[in-house]
Short mmCIF file of N, CA and C in Angstrom, two decimals:
data_model
loop_
_atom_site.label_atom_id
_atom_site.label_comp_id
_atom_site.label_asym_id
_atom_site.label_seq_id
_atom_site.Cartn_x
_atom_site.Cartn_y
_atom_site.Cartn_z
N MET W 30 -23.60 7.82 -2.46
CA MET W 30 -22.82 6.83 -3.06
C MET W 30 -21.63 6.33 -2.75
N ARG W 31 -20.19 7.16 -2.86
CA ARG W 31 -18.88 7.04 -1.88
C ARG W 31 -19.04 6.40 -0.85
N TYR W 32 -19.33 7.44 0.24
CA TYR W 32 -19.98 7.01 1.18
C TYR W 32 -19.75 5.08 1.76
N LEU W 33 -21.12 4.71 0.87
CA LEU W 33 -21.45 3.08 0.51
C LEU W 33 -20.06 2.50 0.18
N LEU W 34 -19.60 2.91 -0.56
CA LEU W 34 -18.69 1.88 -1.62
C LEU W 34 -17.65 1.94 -0.76
N ALA W 35 -16.70 3.08 -0.26
CA ALA W 35 -16.06 2.88 1.01
C ALA W 35 -16.14 2.21 2.38
N ALA W 36 -17.27 2.07 2.51
CA ALA W 36 -17.81 1.54 3.60
C ALA W 36 -17.92 -0.19 3.55
N LEU W 37 -18.47 -0.53 1.80
CA LEU W 37 -18.04 -1.79 1.30
C LEU W 37 -17.40 -2.44 1.36
N ALA W 38 -15.91 -1.20 0.76
CA ALA W 38 -14.62 -2.29 0.89
C ALA W 38 -13.78 -1.72 2.29
N PHE W 39 -14.12 -1.62 3.19
CA PHE W 39 -14.28 -1.69 4.50
C PHE W 39 -14.52 -3.11 4.81
N ALA W 40 -15.73 -3.39 4.98
CA ALA W 40 -16.18 -4.33 5.47
C ALA W 40 -15.17 -5.38 5.06
N LEU W 41 -15.11 -5.54 3.76
CA LEU W 41 -14.40 -6.55 2.71
C LEU W 41 -12.92 -7.09 3.35
N ILE W 42 -12.20 -5.51 3.51
CA ILE W 42 -11.50 -5.46 4.25
C ILE W 42 -11.49 -6.10 5.73
N VAL W 43 -12.04 -5.70 6.61
CA VAL W 43 -12.12 -6.78 7.26
C VAL W 43 -12.41 -7.95 7.80
N LEU W 44 -13.59 -8.33 6.64
CA LEU W 44 -13.69 -9.63 7.24
C LEU W 44 -12.68 -10.47 6.53
N ALA W 45 -11.98 -9.79 5.45
CA ALA W 45 -10.52 -10.43 4.98
C ALA W 45 -9.77 -10.54 5.81
N ASP W 46 -9.26 -9.72 6.76
CA ASP W 46 -8.70 -9.10 6.99
C ASP W 46 -6.78 -10.47 7.97
N SER W 47 -7.81 -11.63 8.25
CA SER W 47 -7.06 -12.77 8.37
C SER W 47 -6.45 -14.17 7.58
N ALA W 48 -8.01 -13.86 7.04
CA ALA W 48 -8.30 -15.09 6.23
C ALA W 48 -8.24 -14.71 4.28
N SER W 49 -8.30 -16.05 4.01
CA SER W 49 -9.09 -15.36 2.22
C SER W 49 -10.27 -14.96 2.18
N VAL W 50 -10.37 -14.35 0.96
CA VAL W 50 -12.01 -13.94 1.14
C VAL W 50 -12.38 -14.87 0.10
N ALA W 51 -12.04 -15.57 -0.83
CA ALA W 51 -12.32 -16.61 -1.56
C ALA W 51 -10.86 -17.11 -2.07
N ALA W 52 -11.68 -18.57 -2.70
CA ALA W 52 -9.98 -19.93 -3.27
C ALA W 52 -8.92 -18.89 -3.71
N GLY W 53 -8.35 -18.25 -3.63
CA GLY W 53 -7.28 -17.49 -4.89
C GLY W 53 -7.10 -16.50 -4.26
N SER W 54 -7.67 -15.37 -3.46
CA SER W 54 -8.00 -14.33 -2.94
C SER W 54 -7.57 -14.22 -1.51
N SER W 55 -6.65 -12.92 -0.66
CA SER W 55 -5.88 -13.00 -0.40
C SER W 55 -5.67 -11.35 -0.07
N ILE W 56 -5.32 -10.95 1.37
CA ILE W 56 -4.94 -9.25 1.59
C ILE W 56 -3.97 -10.27 2.23
N THR W 57 -2.98 -9.72 2.16
CA THR W 57 -1.32 -9.82 3.33
C THR W 57 -1.07 -8.41 3.52
N GLY W 58 -1.12 -7.77 4.77
CA GLY W 58 -0.48 -7.11 5.66
C GLY W 58 0.59 -7.12 6.15
N PHE W 59 1.35 -6.23 6.38
CA PHE W 59 2.65 -5.74 7.03
C PHE W 59 3.13 -4.44 7.22
N GLN W 60 4.04 -4.12 8.22
CA GLN W 60 4.82 -2.73 8.30
C GLN W 60 6.04 -2.84 9.04
N THR W 61 7.04 -1.77 8.57
CA THR W 61 8.18 -1.55 8.89
C THR W 61 8.93 -1.80 10.35
N PRO W 62 9.27 -2.24 10.89
CA PRO W 62 10.39 -2.37 11.93
C PRO W 62 9.96 -0.76 12.65
N SER W 63 9.94 -0.07 12.18
CA SER W 63 9.79 1.61 12.46
C SER W 63 8.05 2.09 12.87
N ARG W 64 7.49 1.01 12.37
CA ARG W 64 5.87 0.81 12.24
C ARG W 64 5.43 2.64 11.76
N ASN W 65 5.97 3.02 10.69
CA ASN W 65 6.01 4.21 10.11
C ASN W 65 5.77 4.42 8.49
N ILE W 66 5.79 2.41 8.54
CA ILE W 66 5.32 2.59 6.79
C ILE W 66 4.54 1.42 6.83
N VAL W 67 3.27 1.09 6.46
CA VAL W 67 2.55 0.09 6.64
C VAL W 67 1.66 -0.34 4.94
N CYS W 68 1.54 -1.39 4.70
CA CYS W 68 0.82 -1.87 3.04
C CYS W 68 0.57 -3.03 3.88
N GLY W 69 -0.49 -2.88 2.36
CA GLY W 69 -1.61 -4.40 2.23
C GLY W 69 -1.70 -4.62 0.50
N ALA W 70 -0.95 -6.13 0.78
CA ALA W 70 -1.35 -6.50 -0.93
C ALA W 70 -2.80 -6.99 -0.87
N PHE W 71 -3.56 -6.39 -1.68
CA PHE W 71 -4.90 -7.52 -2.22
C PHE W 71 -4.55 -7.85 -3.01
N VAL W 72 -4.74 -9.19 -3.88
CA VAL W 72 -5.26 -10.50 -4.40
C VAL W 72 -6.55 -10.82 -4.05
N PHE W 73 -7.66 -10.46 -5.60
CA PHE W 73 -8.21 -10.81 -5.48
C PHE W 73 -8.63 -12.05 -6.29
N SER W 74 -9.36 -12.79 -6.74
CA SER W 74 -9.74 -13.61 -8.13
C SER W 74 -10.07 -13.51 -8.72
N SER W 75 -11.53 -11.76 -8.48
CA SER W 75 -12.35 -11.65 -9.35
C SER W 75 -11.91 -10.06 -9.84
N GLN W 76 -10.47 -9.61 -9.25
CA GLN W 76 -9.96 -7.75 -9.78
C GLN W 76 -8.60 -8.05 -9.74
N PRO W 77 -7.88 -6.95 -10.02
CA PRO W 77 -6.73 -6.50 -11.02
C PRO W 77 -5.80 -6.85 -9.46
N ALA W 78 -5.02 -7.18 -8.84
CA ALA W 78 -4.62 -7.27 -7.83
C ALA W 78 -3.15 -5.95 -7.36
N MET W 79 -3.28 -5.46 -6.34
CA MET W 79 -3.24 -4.16 -6.05
C MET W 79 -2.45 -3.93 -4.71
N LEU W 80 -0.98 -3.42 -4.68
CA LEU W 80 -0.46 -3.20 -3.70
C LEU W 80 -0.48 -1.43 -3.20
N ARG W 81 -1.01 -1.54 -1.83
CA ARG W 81 -0.59 -0.05 -1.47
C ARG W 81 0.41 0.21 0.25
N CYS W 82 0.78 1.01 -0.12
CA CYS W 82 1.26 1.23 1.00
C CYS W 82 1.94 2.82 1.55
N ASP W 83 0.74 2.74 2.65
CA ASP W 83 0.77 4.13 3.54
C ASP W 83 2.61 3.91 4.75
N ILE W 84 2.66 5.68 4.10
CA ILE W 84 3.64 6.17 5.16
C ILE W 84 3.29 7.17 6.07
N SER W 85 3.23 7.62 7.54
CA SER W 85 2.86 8.31 8.51
C SER W 85 3.30 9.59 8.01
N SER W 86 4.53 9.21 8.19
CA SER W 86 5.37 10.82 8.40
C SER W 86 5.06 11.32 6.64
N GLY W 87 4.77 10.77 5.54
CA GLY W 87 4.21 11.68 4.31
C GLY W 87 5.32 11.44 3.26
N LEU W 88 4.51 11.67 2.39
CA LEU W 88 6.20 11.30 1.25
C LEU W 88 6.84 12.49 1.25
N LYS W 89 8.24 12.72 1.56
CA LYS W 89 9.16 13.46 0.97
C LYS W 89 10.37 13.29 -0.26
N PRO W 90 10.06 14.77 -0.82
CA PRO W 90 9.47 15.77 -0.58
C PRO W 90 7.85 15.90 -1.19
N LYS W 91 6.79 16.19 -0.97
CA LYS W 91 5.53 15.85 -1.42
C LYS W 91 4.99 16.41 -2.87
N PRO W 92 4.10 15.17 -3.04
CA PRO W 92 4.81 15.11 -4.68
C PRO W 92 3.71 16.02 -4.88
N ALA W 93 2.64 16.63 -6.09
CA ALA W 93 2.15 17.20 -6.51
C ALA W 93 0.62 16.54 -6.49
N ARG W 94 -0.44 17.27 -6.11
CA ARG W 94 -2.27 16.51 -6.27
C ARG W 94 -2.48 15.63 -7.16
N PRO W 95 -2.64 14.50 -7.34
CA PRO W 95 -3.06 13.67 -8.60
C PRO W 95 -4.24 14.71 -9.02
N LYS W 96 -4.65 14.17 -10.15
CA LYS W 96 -5.72 15.04 -11.12
C LYS W 96 -6.97 14.41 -10.29
N ASN W 97 -7.60 15.27 -10.20
CA ASN W 97 -8.60 14.99 -9.51
C ASN W 97 -9.12 13.90 -8.61
N CYS W 98 -7.78 14.52 -7.49
CA CYS W 98 -8.35 14.22 -6.31
C CYS W 98 -8.75 15.22 -4.67
N ARG W 99 -9.55 14.36 -4.30
CA ARG W 99 -11.12 14.95 -3.58
C ARG W 99 -10.50 14.71 -2.02
N PHE W 100 -9.10 14.22 -2.26
CA PHE W 100 -8.98 13.23 -0.61
C PHE W 100 -7.67 13.06 -0.49
N ASP W 101 -7.23 12.56 0.46
CA ASP W 101 -6.19 13.23 1.51
C ASP W 101 -4.88 12.45 0.59
N TYR W 102 -3.38 13.06 0.39
CA TYR W 102 -2.90 12.66 -0.81
C TYR W 102 -1.17 13.40 -0.44
N GLY W 103 -0.45 12.18 -0.94
CA GLY W 103 0.86 12.50 -0.08
C GLY W 103 1.43 11.48 1.21
N GLY W 104 0.90 10.49 0.97
CA GLY W 104 1.41 9.68 1.94
C GLY W 104 1.01 8.39 2.22
N THR W 105 1.01 7.73 0.46
CA THR W 105 0.27 6.91 -0.05
C THR W 105 0.61 6.03 -1.59
N LEU W 106 1.94 5.16 -1.36
CA LEU W 106 1.87 4.89 -2.91
C LEU W 106 1.18 3.26 -3.13
N LYS W 107 1.00 3.72 -4.32
CA LYS W 107 -0.05 2.11 -4.74
C LYS W 107 0.71 1.59 -6.01
N LEU W 108 0.57 0.65 -6.59
CA LEU W 108 1.38 -0.51 -7.28
C LEU W 108 0.08 -1.47 -8.13
N GLY W 109 0.43 -1.51 -9.19
CA GLY W 109 -0.53 -3.11 -9.69
C GLY W 109 0.16 -4.06 -10.15
N ALA W 110 -0.41 -5.01 -10.60
CA ALA W 110 0.19 -6.03 -10.59
C ALA W 110 1.27 -6.14 -11.82
N THR W 111 1.08 -5.18 -13.21
CA THR W 111 2.11 -4.73 -13.90
C THR W 111 2.27 -3.68 -13.97
N ASP W 112 1.50 -2.20 -13.67
CA ASP W 112 1.57 -1.06 -13.73
C ASP W 112 3.05 0.12 -13.15
N ARG W 113 2.83 0.90 -12.96
CA ARG W 113 3.68 1.66 -12.76
C ARG W 113 3.24 2.12 -11.45
N THR W 114 3.97 3.01 -10.30
CA THR W 114 3.50 3.48 -9.67
C THR W 114 2.61 4.49 -9.46
N THR W 115 1.44 4.99 -8.26
CA THR W 115 0.53 6.29 -8.74
C THR W 115 0.91 6.17 -7.19
N ILE W 116 0.73 8.23 -7.10
CA ILE W 116 0.59 8.61 -5.85
C ILE W 116 -0.65 7.90 -5.37
N GLY W 117 -1.05 7.53 -4.59
CA GLY W 117 -2.11 7.23 -3.92
C GLY W 117 -3.51 8.89 -3.09
N CYS W 118 -4.36 8.54 -3.64
CA CYS W 118 -5.44 9.55 -3.23
C CYS W 118 -6.81 8.93 -2.28
N ILE W 119 -6.39 8.64 -1.06
CA ILE W 119 -7.25 7.82 0.05
C ILE W 119 -8.33 8.68 0.71
N SER W 120 -8.90 8.10 1.53
CA SER W 120 -9.73 8.53 2.73
C SER W 120 -9.99 7.66 3.90
N ASP W 121 -9.37 6.82 3.81
CA ASP W 121 -8.91 5.28 4.57
C ASP W 121 -7.97 5.53 4.98
N ALA W 122 -7.03 4.16 5.76
CA ALA W 122 -6.02 3.65 6.45
C ALA W 122 -6.12 2.13 5.15
N VAL W 123 -5.01 1.95 5.60
CA VAL W 123 -4.38 0.56 4.22
C VAL W 123 -5.29 -0.67 5.24
N LEU W 124 -5.18 -0.08 6.27
CA LEU W 124 -5.56 -1.89 6.54
C LEU W 124 -6.71 -1.39 7.98
N PRO W 125 -7.64 -2.28 8.35
CA PRO W 125 -8.15 -1.47 9.36
C PRO W 125 -7.62 -1.36 11.26
N ASN W 126 -6.98 -2.65 11.21
CA ASN W 126 -6.05 -1.80 12.23
C ASN W 126 -4.31 -2.08 11.68
N PRO W 127 -3.67 -1.59 11.49
CA PRO W 127 -2.12 -0.71 11.19
C PRO W 127 -1.72 -1.17 12.15
N ALA W 128 -1.47 -1.28 13.28
CA ALA W 128 -0.85 -1.20 14.16
C ALA W 128 -1.01 -2.73 15.24
N LYS W 129 -1.62 -3.54 14.13
CA LYS W 129 -1.58 -5.25 14.44
C LYS W 129 -0.91 -5.54 13.35
N ALA W 130 -0.30 -5.61 12.26
CA ALA W 130 0.39 -5.49 11.20
C ALA W 130 1.80 -6.74 11.67
N PRO W 131 1.66 -7.50 11.22
CA PRO W 131 3.04 -8.40 11.57
C PRO W 131 4.09 -7.29 11.00
N VAL W 132 5.58 -7.36 11.43
CA VAL W 132 6.53 -6.63 11.22
C VAL W 132 7.39 -7.19 10.20
N LEU W 133 7.80 -6.28 9.07
CA LEU W 133 8.66 -7.18 8.10
C LEU W 133 10.02 -6.74 8.36
N ALA W 134 11.01 -7.78 9.45
CA ALA W 134 12.12 -7.21 9.77
C ALA W 134 12.52 -7.03 8.79
N PHE W 135 13.74 -5.87 8.87
CA PHE W 135 15.63 -5.61 8.36
C PHE W 135 15.85 -6.60 8.11
N GLY W 136 16.15 -7.22 6.32
CA GLY W 136 16.49 -8.35 5.46
C GLY W 136 15.89 -8.93 5.50
N LYS W 137 14.87 -8.44 5.97
CA LYS W 137 13.39 -9.58 5.09
C LYS W 137 13.01 -8.98 3.81
N THR W 138 12.21 -10.15 3.54
CA THR W 138 11.36 -10.36 2.29
C THR W 138 9.96 -10.97 2.33
N ILE W 139 9.04 -10.43 1.78
CA ILE W 139 7.74 -10.85 1.93
C ILE W 139 7.11 -10.39 -0.02
N LYS W 140 6.45 -11.99 -0.14
CA LYS W 140 6.00 -11.47 -1.50
C LYS W 140 4.14 -12.09 -1.34
N ALA W 141 3.81 -11.66 -2.23
CA ALA W 141 2.17 -11.66 -1.82
C ALA W 141 1.64 -11.46 -3.64
N GLY W 142 0.91 -12.59 -4.08
CA GLY W 142 1.78 -12.51 -5.33
C GLY W 142 1.56 -12.05 -5.86
N PRO W 143 1.50 -10.90 -6.68
CA PRO W 143 2.89 -9.73 -8.23
C PRO W 143 3.66 -9.42 -7.23
N PHE W 144 3.27 -9.31 -5.95
CA PHE W 144 4.55 -8.27 -5.18
C PHE W 144 5.61 -8.56 -4.61
N LYS W 145 6.56 -8.00 -4.56
CA LYS W 145 7.91 -8.47 -3.81
C LYS W 145 8.21 -7.27 -3.25
N CYS W 146 8.07 -7.52 -2.10
CA CYS W 146 8.69 -5.68 -0.99
C CYS W 146 9.78 -6.49 0.28
N THR W 147 10.86 -5.54 0.10
CA THR W 147 12.05 -6.28 0.56
C THR W 147 12.69 -4.79 1.64
N SER W 148 12.47 -5.08 3.19
CA SER W 148 12.58 -3.97 4.61
C SER W 148 14.17 -4.45 4.15
N ALA W 149 14.59 -2.61 4.34
CA ALA W 149 15.99 -2.74 5.14
C ALA W 149 16.16 -1.40 6.11
N LYS W 150 17.32 -1.35 6.40
CA LYS W 150 17.39 -0.06 7.72
C LYS W 150 16.71 0.97 6.89
N VAL W 151 18.03 1.16 5.30
CA VAL W 151 17.37 2.90 4.94
C VAL W 151 16.00 2.63 3.98
N GLY W 152 15.43 2.00 4.42
CA GLY W 152 13.94 2.09 3.69
C GLY W 152 13.09 0.51 3.27
N LEU W 153 11.59 0.69 2.29
CA LEU W 153 11.51 0.11 1.84
C LEU W 153 11.51 -0.07 0.89
N THR W 154 11.86 -1.27 0.03
CA THR W 154 11.66 -1.14 -1.72
C THR W 154 10.45 -2.23 -2.14
N CYS W 155 10.12 -2.28 -2.87
CA CYS W 155 8.77 -3.02 -2.92
C CYS W 155 8.33 -2.77 -4.97
N LYS W 156 8.18 -4.03 -5.48
CA LYS W 156 8.12 -4.21 -7.37
C LYS W 156 6.69 -5.43 -7.47
N ASN W 157 6.65 -5.00 -9.15
CA ASN W 157 5.29 -6.26 -9.31
C ASN W 157 6.64 -6.59 -9.97
N ARG W 158 5.65 -7.82 -10.84
CA ARG W 158 6.55 -8.78 -11.49
C ARG W 158 6.80 -7.88 -13.11
N SER W 159 6.24 -6.86 -13.24
CA SER W 159 7.06 -6.34 -14.01
C SER W 159 8.11 -5.92 -13.81
N GLY W 160 7.94 -5.60 -12.86
CA GLY W 160 10.09 -5.19 -12.51
C GLY W 160 9.78 -3.49 -12.45
N HIS W 161 8.42 -2.64 -12.50
CA HIS W 161 8.07 -1.56 -11.88
C HIS W 161 7.87 -1.81 -10.21
N GLY W 162 8.01 -0.54 -9.39
CA GLY W 162 8.22 -0.29 -8.29
C GLY W 162 8.74 1.06 -7.39
N PHE W 163 8.92 1.02 -6.39
CA PHE W 163 8.87 2.30 -5.38
C PHE W 163 10.36 2.00 -4.72
N PHE W 164 10.60 2.59 -4.03
CA PHE W 164 11.54 2.67 -2.86
C PHE W 164 10.74 4.04 -1.70
N LEU W 165 10.57 3.95 -0.62
CA LEU W 165 9.81 4.36 0.94
C LEU W 165 11.13 4.83 1.37
N ALA W 166 11.08 5.68 2.02
CA ALA W 166 11.92 5.82 3.74
C ALA W 166 11.33 6.78 4.35
N ARG W 167 11.52 7.18 5.15
CA ARG W 167 10.70 8.15 5.89
C ARG W 167 11.46 10.29 5.42
N GLY W 168 12.99 10.13 4.56
CA GLY W 168 12.94 11.17 4.09
C GLY W 168 13.11 11.26 2.79
N ARG W 169 12.64 10.21 2.37
CA ARG W 169 12.68 10.08 -0.01
C ARG W 169 11.98 9.09 -0.12
N TRP W 170 11.72 9.40 -1.17
CA TRP W 170 11.13 7.76 -2.01
C TRP W 170 11.46 8.25 -3.32
N SER W 171 10.81 7.13 -3.87
CA SER W 171 11.03 7.07 -6.02
C SER W 171 10.58 6.25 -6.57
N THR W 172 10.46 6.41 -7.56
CA THR W 172 9.28 5.27 -8.31
C THR W 172 10.59 4.89 -9.75
N PHE W 173 10.46 3.10 -9.97
CA PHE W 173 10.85 2.81 -10.53
C PHE W 173 10.23 1.84 -11.66
#
């Protein structure tokens, strides 16, 4: 069952990679200039918005395994439209083809649904409409 759900989610992402899924729905993908961080903002009209950022070098320091996590952890942060940041427990990549995601240049900001992310030489800062968010860099990370 979980493989079926994963396959269905992946198919949805592939279909929506460069276009809107439905009116008011979209997937916005980007990566930092170092290509170490890849993010996807998933804004669908039928479910809560979510921002997910994967960091290839891993979260440092590595966090504790999330409760009931049976997949990979320690390399992903997730943020809802109004919720606090959580550690991702994942079995896939955030985007179907992360290498082709547009680069968010240093000093630039991207807005997608309730999310706003700013790229800087020191790292990536993302927040939601409630002001919750995270800072993510090769050597450290934090939530707020």
